[in-house]
Each structure stands twice: as C-alpha cells, then as structure tokens.
Tab-separated table of C-alpha atoms in Angstrom:
chain	number	residue	atom	x	y	z
A	1	GLN	CA	-7.915	-35.739	-4.040
A	2	ALA	CA	-8.689	-32.708	-6.231
A	3	ALA	CA	-5.272	-32.915	-7.831
A	4	ALA	CA	-5.615	-36.641	-8.360
A	5	SER	CA	-8.859	-36.134	-10.220
A	6	LEU	CA	-7.009	-34.073	-12.794
A	7	ARG	CA	-4.632	-36.862	-13.679
A	8	ASP	CA	-4.740	-38.066	-17.271
A	9	ALA	CA	-4.493	-41.845	-17.269
A	10	GLU	CA	-3.169	-42.006	-20.831
A	11	THR	CA	-0.464	-39.333	-20.772
A	12	GLY	CA	0.484	-39.495	-17.118
A	13	THR	CA	0.262	-35.726	-16.711
A	14	LEU	CA	-1.358	-33.501	-14.178
A	15	ALA	CA	-3.272	-30.575	-15.678
A	16	ALA	CA	-4.165	-27.571	-13.549
A	17	ASP	CA	-5.860	-24.610	-15.210
A	18	GLY	CA	-3.461	-23.885	-18.014
A	19	LEU	CA	-0.331	-25.465	-16.551
A	20	THR	CA	0.519	-28.996	-17.642
A	21	ILE	CA	2.878	-30.665	-15.232
A	22	ASP	CA	4.666	-33.857	-16.148
A	23	ASN	CA	3.933	-36.480	-13.546
A	24	LYS	CA	7.399	-37.979	-13.538
A	25	PRO	CA	9.129	-39.502	-10.538
A	26	ALA	CA	10.688	-36.667	-8.607
A	27	ARG	CA	14.415	-36.520	-9.130
A	28	ALA	CA	14.867	-33.878	-6.473
A	29	ARG	CA	16.290	-35.362	-3.326
A	30	SER	CA	17.962	-33.473	-0.540
A	31	GLY	CA	21.035	-35.689	-0.875
A	32	ASP	CA	21.186	-35.752	-4.663
A	33	VAL	CA	23.802	-33.132	-5.525
A	34	ARG	CA	25.484	-34.897	-8.436
A	35	TRP	CA	24.509	-32.069	-10.804
A	36	LEU	CA	26.759	-29.721	-8.811
A	37	CYS	CA	29.781	-31.657	-10.089
A	38	GLY	CA	29.526	-30.409	-13.657
A	39	ALA	CA	26.370	-32.172	-14.853
A	40	ARG	CA	23.411	-30.189	-16.112
A	41	PRO	CA	21.086	-29.068	-13.278
A	42	PRO	CA	17.791	-30.984	-13.110
A	43	GLU	CA	14.727	-29.469	-14.723
A	44	TRP	CA	13.110	-28.638	-11.379
A	45	CYS	CA	16.155	-26.576	-10.428
A	46	ARG	CA	16.084	-24.566	-13.662
A	47	ARG	CA	12.361	-23.920	-13.262
A	48	ALA	CA	12.834	-22.863	-9.638
A	49	ALA	CA	15.578	-20.441	-10.706
A	50	ARG	CA	13.265	-18.851	-13.294
A	51	LEU	CA	10.493	-18.439	-10.738
A	52	PHE	CA	12.962	-16.994	-8.238
A	53	LEU	CA	14.222	-14.397	-10.728
A	54	LEU	CA	10.704	-13.507	-11.859
A	55	PHE	CA	9.441	-13.064	-8.315
A	56	ALA	CA	12.519	-11.060	-7.344
A	57	THR	CA	12.043	-8.747	-10.335
A	58	ILE	CA	8.366	-8.209	-9.524
A	59	GLN	CA	9.057	-7.390	-5.886
A	60	PHE	CA	11.995	-5.168	-6.819
A	61	ILE	CA	9.728	-3.058	-9.046
A	62	VAL	CA	6.393	-3.155	-7.216
A	63	TRP	CA	7.506	-2.783	-3.605
A	64	GLY	CA	11.082	-1.539	-3.903
A	65	VAL	CA	11.241	1.026	-6.689
A	66	VAL	CA	7.744	2.290	-7.509
A	67	PRO	CA	6.633	3.400	-3.990
A	68	GLY	CA	9.641	5.680	-3.642
A	69	LEU	CA	9.127	7.280	-7.053
A	70	MET	CA	5.330	7.629	-7.029
A	71	PRO	CA	5.354	11.036	-5.256
A	72	TYR	CA	7.506	12.440	-8.066
A	73	ALA	CA	5.376	10.833	-10.771
A	74	ALA	CA	2.162	12.206	-9.214
A	75	GLU	CA	3.663	15.674	-8.856
A	76	HIS	CA	4.778	15.743	-12.483
A	77	VAL	CA	1.384	14.615	-13.782
A	78	ALA	CA	-0.408	17.133	-11.564
A	79	SER	CA	1.920	19.943	-12.665
A	80	ALA	CA	1.073	19.209	-16.291
A	81	GLU	CA	-2.662	19.593	-15.530
A	82	PRO	CA	-3.201	23.159	-14.266
A	83	GLY	CA	-6.418	23.494	-12.335
A	84	GLY	CA	-6.654	19.775	-11.650
A	85	LEU	CA	-5.736	17.737	-8.619
A	86	SER	CA	-2.625	18.621	-6.681
A	87	GLY	CA	0.250	16.182	-6.540
A	88	ASP	CA	-0.659	15.175	-2.973
A	89	GLN	CA	-4.290	14.541	-3.893
A	90	LEU	CA	-3.378	12.510	-6.954
A	91	LEU	CA	-0.905	10.467	-4.912
A	92	GLN	CA	-3.556	9.749	-2.275
A	93	TYR	CA	-6.040	8.503	-4.867
A	94	THR	CA	-3.319	6.382	-6.450
A	95	ILE	CA	-2.391	4.739	-3.151
A	96	ASP	CA	-6.005	4.134	-2.098
A	97	LEU	CA	-7.036	2.492	-5.359
A	98	SER	CA	-3.841	0.436	-5.526
A	99	TYR	CA	-4.961	-1.465	-2.424
A	100	ILE	CA	-8.262	-2.221	-4.129
A	101	GLY	CA	-6.156	-3.622	-6.979
A	102	LEU	CA	-4.361	-5.883	-4.498
A	103	VAL	CA	-7.640	-7.296	-3.236
A	104	LEU	CA	-8.931	-7.781	-6.788
A	105	GLY	CA	-5.773	-9.581	-7.884
A	106	SER	CA	-5.893	-11.919	-4.889
A	107	TRP	CA	-9.559	-12.666	-5.538
A	108	LEU	CA	-8.913	-13.426	-9.209
A	109	SER	CA	-6.127	-15.843	-8.286
A	110	LEU	CA	-8.689	-17.832	-6.311
A	111	VAL	CA	-11.622	-17.831	-8.736
A	112	ARG	CA	-9.712	-17.822	-12.029
A	113	PRO	CA	-6.271	-19.373	-11.502
A	114	TRP	CA	-4.054	-19.294	-14.557
A	115	PHE	CA	-0.470	-20.490	-14.376
A	116	ALA	CA	0.688	-19.073	-17.719
A	117	ILE	CA	1.788	-15.802	-16.104
A	118	GLY	CA	4.279	-14.606	-18.707
A	119	ARG	CA	1.970	-12.003	-20.238
A	120	GLN	CA	0.809	-10.749	-16.858
A	121	ALA	CA	4.411	-10.323	-15.762
A	122	VAL	CA	5.240	-8.324	-18.906
A	123	ILE	CA	2.263	-5.991	-18.364
A	124	LEU	CA	3.248	-5.591	-14.721
A	125	ILE	CA	6.791	-4.595	-15.628
A	126	LEU	CA	5.500	-2.134	-18.247
A	127	CYS	CA	3.265	-0.493	-15.626
A	128	GLY	CA	6.276	-0.130	-13.372
A	129	VAL	CA	8.386	1.345	-16.155
A	130	PHE	CA	5.542	3.789	-16.910
A	131	ALA	CA	5.567	5.108	-13.333
A	132	ILE	CA	9.368	5.306	-13.281
A	133	ALA	CA	9.408	7.238	-16.564
A	134	LEU	CA	6.928	9.773	-15.181
A	135	ALA	CA	9.015	10.215	-12.041
A	136	PHE	CA	12.075	11.150	-14.087
A	137	ASP	CA	10.087	13.260	-16.558
A	138	LEU	CA	11.483	16.535	-15.189
A	139	SER	CA	10.633	18.476	-18.334
A	140	LEU	CA	7.017	17.151	-18.250
A	141	THR	CA	7.379	16.004	-21.851
A	142	LEU	CA	5.531	12.764	-21.131
A	143	ALA	CA	3.418	13.976	-18.220
A	144	ARG	CA	1.506	16.519	-20.301
A	145	TYR	CA	0.025	13.637	-22.306
A	146	VAL	CA	-0.891	11.552	-19.241
A	147	PRO	CA	-4.198	12.303	-17.470
A	148	GLY	CA	-4.246	11.769	-13.739
A	149	TRP	CA	-6.683	8.869	-13.940
A	150	LEU	CA	-4.234	6.936	-16.107
A	151	LEU	CA	-1.549	7.106	-13.435
A	152	VAL	CA	-4.064	5.950	-10.826
A	153	ALA	CA	-5.247	3.081	-13.044
A	154	SER	CA	-1.705	1.994	-13.915
A	155	LEU	CA	-0.688	1.590	-10.276
A	156	ALA	CA	-3.937	-0.220	-9.439
A	157	LEU	CA	-3.236	-2.603	-12.321
A	158	LEU	CA	0.365	-2.990	-11.156
A	159	ARG	CA	-0.673	-4.031	-7.664
A	160	SER	CA	-3.444	-6.283	-8.968
A	161	LEU	CA	-1.048	-8.148	-11.246
A	162	ASP	CA	1.460	-8.401	-8.403
A	163	ALA	CA	-1.092	-10.127	-6.165
A	164	PHE	CA	-2.190	-12.436	-8.979
A	165	THR	CA	1.237	-13.477	-10.277
A	166	SER	CA	2.720	-13.901	-6.804
A	167	SER	CA	-0.113	-16.253	-5.839
A	168	MET	CA	0.303	-18.237	-9.044
A	169	ILE	CA	4.056	-18.579	-8.557
A	170	PHE	CA	3.676	-20.186	-5.139
A	171	ARG	CA	0.724	-22.327	-6.205
A	172	SER	CA	2.631	-23.589	-9.234
A	173	VAL	CA	5.338	-24.872	-6.900
A	174	SER	CA	2.857	-26.481	-4.528
A	175	VAL	CA	1.177	-28.556	-7.288
A	176	ASP	CA	4.310	-29.526	-9.226
A	177	GLU	CA	5.416	-33.030	-8.253
A	178	ARG	CA	8.769	-32.619	-9.993
A	179	TYR	CA	10.128	-30.688	-7.019
A	180	GLY	CA	9.720	-33.749	-4.835
A	181	GLU	CA	11.241	-33.335	-1.388
A	182	MET	CA	12.688	-29.970	-2.427
A	183	GLN	CA	9.249	-28.363	-2.784
A	184	GLU	CA	9.298	-26.659	0.612
A	185	HIS	CA	12.877	-25.481	0.102
A	186	VAL	CA	11.986	-23.959	-3.268
A	187	GLN	CA	9.101	-22.038	-1.714
A	188	ARG	CA	11.368	-20.731	1.022
A	189	ALA	CA	13.948	-19.657	-1.536
A	190	ILE	CA	11.326	-17.764	-3.539
A	191	THR	CA	10.157	-16.065	-0.341
A	192	LEU	CA	13.760	-15.024	0.262
A	193	ALA	CA	13.685	-13.243	-3.099
A	194	GLU	CA	11.198	-10.739	-1.697
A	195	ARG	CA	13.270	-10.056	1.407
A	196	VAL	CA	16.331	-9.369	-0.709
A	197	SER	CA	14.929	-7.582	-3.752
A	198	THR	CA	12.603	-5.146	-1.961
A	199	PRO	CA	15.342	-3.534	0.186
A	200	LEU	CA	17.633	-3.458	-2.849
A	201	GLY	CA	14.944	-1.612	-4.797
A	202	ALA	CA	14.466	0.883	-1.974
A	203	LEU	CA	18.217	1.509	-1.792
A	204	ALA	CA	18.351	1.993	-5.563
A	205	VAL	CA	15.549	4.561	-5.378
A	206	LEU	CA	17.278	6.372	-2.531
A	207	ALA	CA	20.430	6.693	-4.613
A	208	LEU	CA	18.552	7.787	-7.739
A	209	VAL	CA	16.536	10.396	-5.867
A	210	LYS	CA	19.596	11.782	-4.155
A	211	VAL	CA	21.646	11.986	-7.337
A	212	PHE	CA	19.058	12.992	-9.933
A	213	LEU	CA	15.708	14.103	-8.552
A	214	GLN	CA	16.543	16.139	-5.454
A	215	PRO	CA	19.049	18.429	-7.246
A	216	ALA	CA	16.598	18.965	-10.116
A	217	VAL	CA	13.727	19.801	-7.757
A	218	ALA	CA	15.901	22.164	-5.743
A	219	GLU	CA	16.731	24.152	-8.888
A	220	MET	CA	13.033	24.651	-9.712
A	221	PRO	CA	11.208	27.779	-8.509
A	222	ASP	CA	9.864	27.354	-4.957
A	223	GLY	CA	11.592	23.997	-4.744
A	224	GLY	CA	9.266	22.502	-7.323
A	225	ARG	CA	6.102	23.401	-5.380
A	226	SER	CA	4.770	26.063	-7.711
C-alpha cells in the first residue's frame, strides 16, 4: 500500500526516496531465456549484474581484505607516533568504534533511505584503500602524517557505509517491479556474492601477508615490535 501511494498516475513510475523505477510490465520470467541465444540481456539482468558486482566488491574490501590488514595499519600508525597509543590499543579502539559505525549505518538506512549509492560506494572504497595503503606503508612515509584518530574514524566510516549501502542494495531489488518473478532469485544471487567475495578477500590477504608483510616485519629489529 505504501509503495502504491508513491505511484505517479501521469508518468506510470514508482518513486522511492531518490530512486525512480519504471513501472513497466515485468519481462523477467523464469522460463524466458531467449536473451541467452544472442539477444541483448534484459535491463533487469544488467542492473542485477551491476548490483552483484558492487556488493561483491564491497564485501571483498570490508570483510575480506581490511580486517586482515588492520593490525599492520594500526601498528604502522602507532609506530609513527612515539609516546602515543600502542598498535594493540589503537587496533582495539578501531574495532570497537567500527561496530558503532555498523549500527549507525543500519539506522540511517531506515530513517533516511537513499538509493543513489554511487557516491557512498566510492567513499567506502577509498576508506578501504586508505587502510590497505597504511598496512603496506613499511617505511612509515604515509603513517607519519596520519594521526591515530583518523585511522579509527576511517574504519568506522567504512563499516557505516557498508551497512548503509548493503541495505539499500537489497531494498532497491525488493521495490523494483522490473525484476518480476526473478526478484527473489536476484536477491539470492547478490547474497551469494558475499559468500564468495569475503573468503576470496581473506585468501588474498593471506597471500599478501605471507609474501610481503611477514618477511619485512621479520627483518625489522625485534620483529617489528620496537
């Protein structure tokens, strides 16, 4: 009923907080596979593929790569701030506040839904790249310019944007009539992206740490603990 109240009688569209969805008859049918025979895939399929790739990228970074590299990033930032927090303390603050970011992002997705998530996704990826860069900053060239609170804030923002964009991705599918009977299948496919991308991210981190970070730390005085 709430969705029906948003329908524009003149244009035949369904507007939902920033996302305008064409209210066209759903072309997606479980038995309609004609586009597999060389024709162009239907619009719903192309949109679902974009959402799948976006969600997979977010989960790859947020839950696959960043958690495994955060101890190194925290240690590098702490090493560049003599007399400040230790790497373990900074990491603990970062983890604790990141969960507050998760709650905040989920809350915002409920009270202020916004389906145009392109900018949020870009900021999220930049936060992830920031943490990754600090983890591989063995010479502390970047870390000496990064205060500890900035690392803590960046991960909190990362997790907050993850909660927000993930919620919006699934809600955008649930309100889009163009998916038709394939709506549930699209949601399941997007969920599969998390199950695949997160382990892949963890395996990538394991390989990177073993090849690059562990040898570098071992060559440092006291194993990098000084």
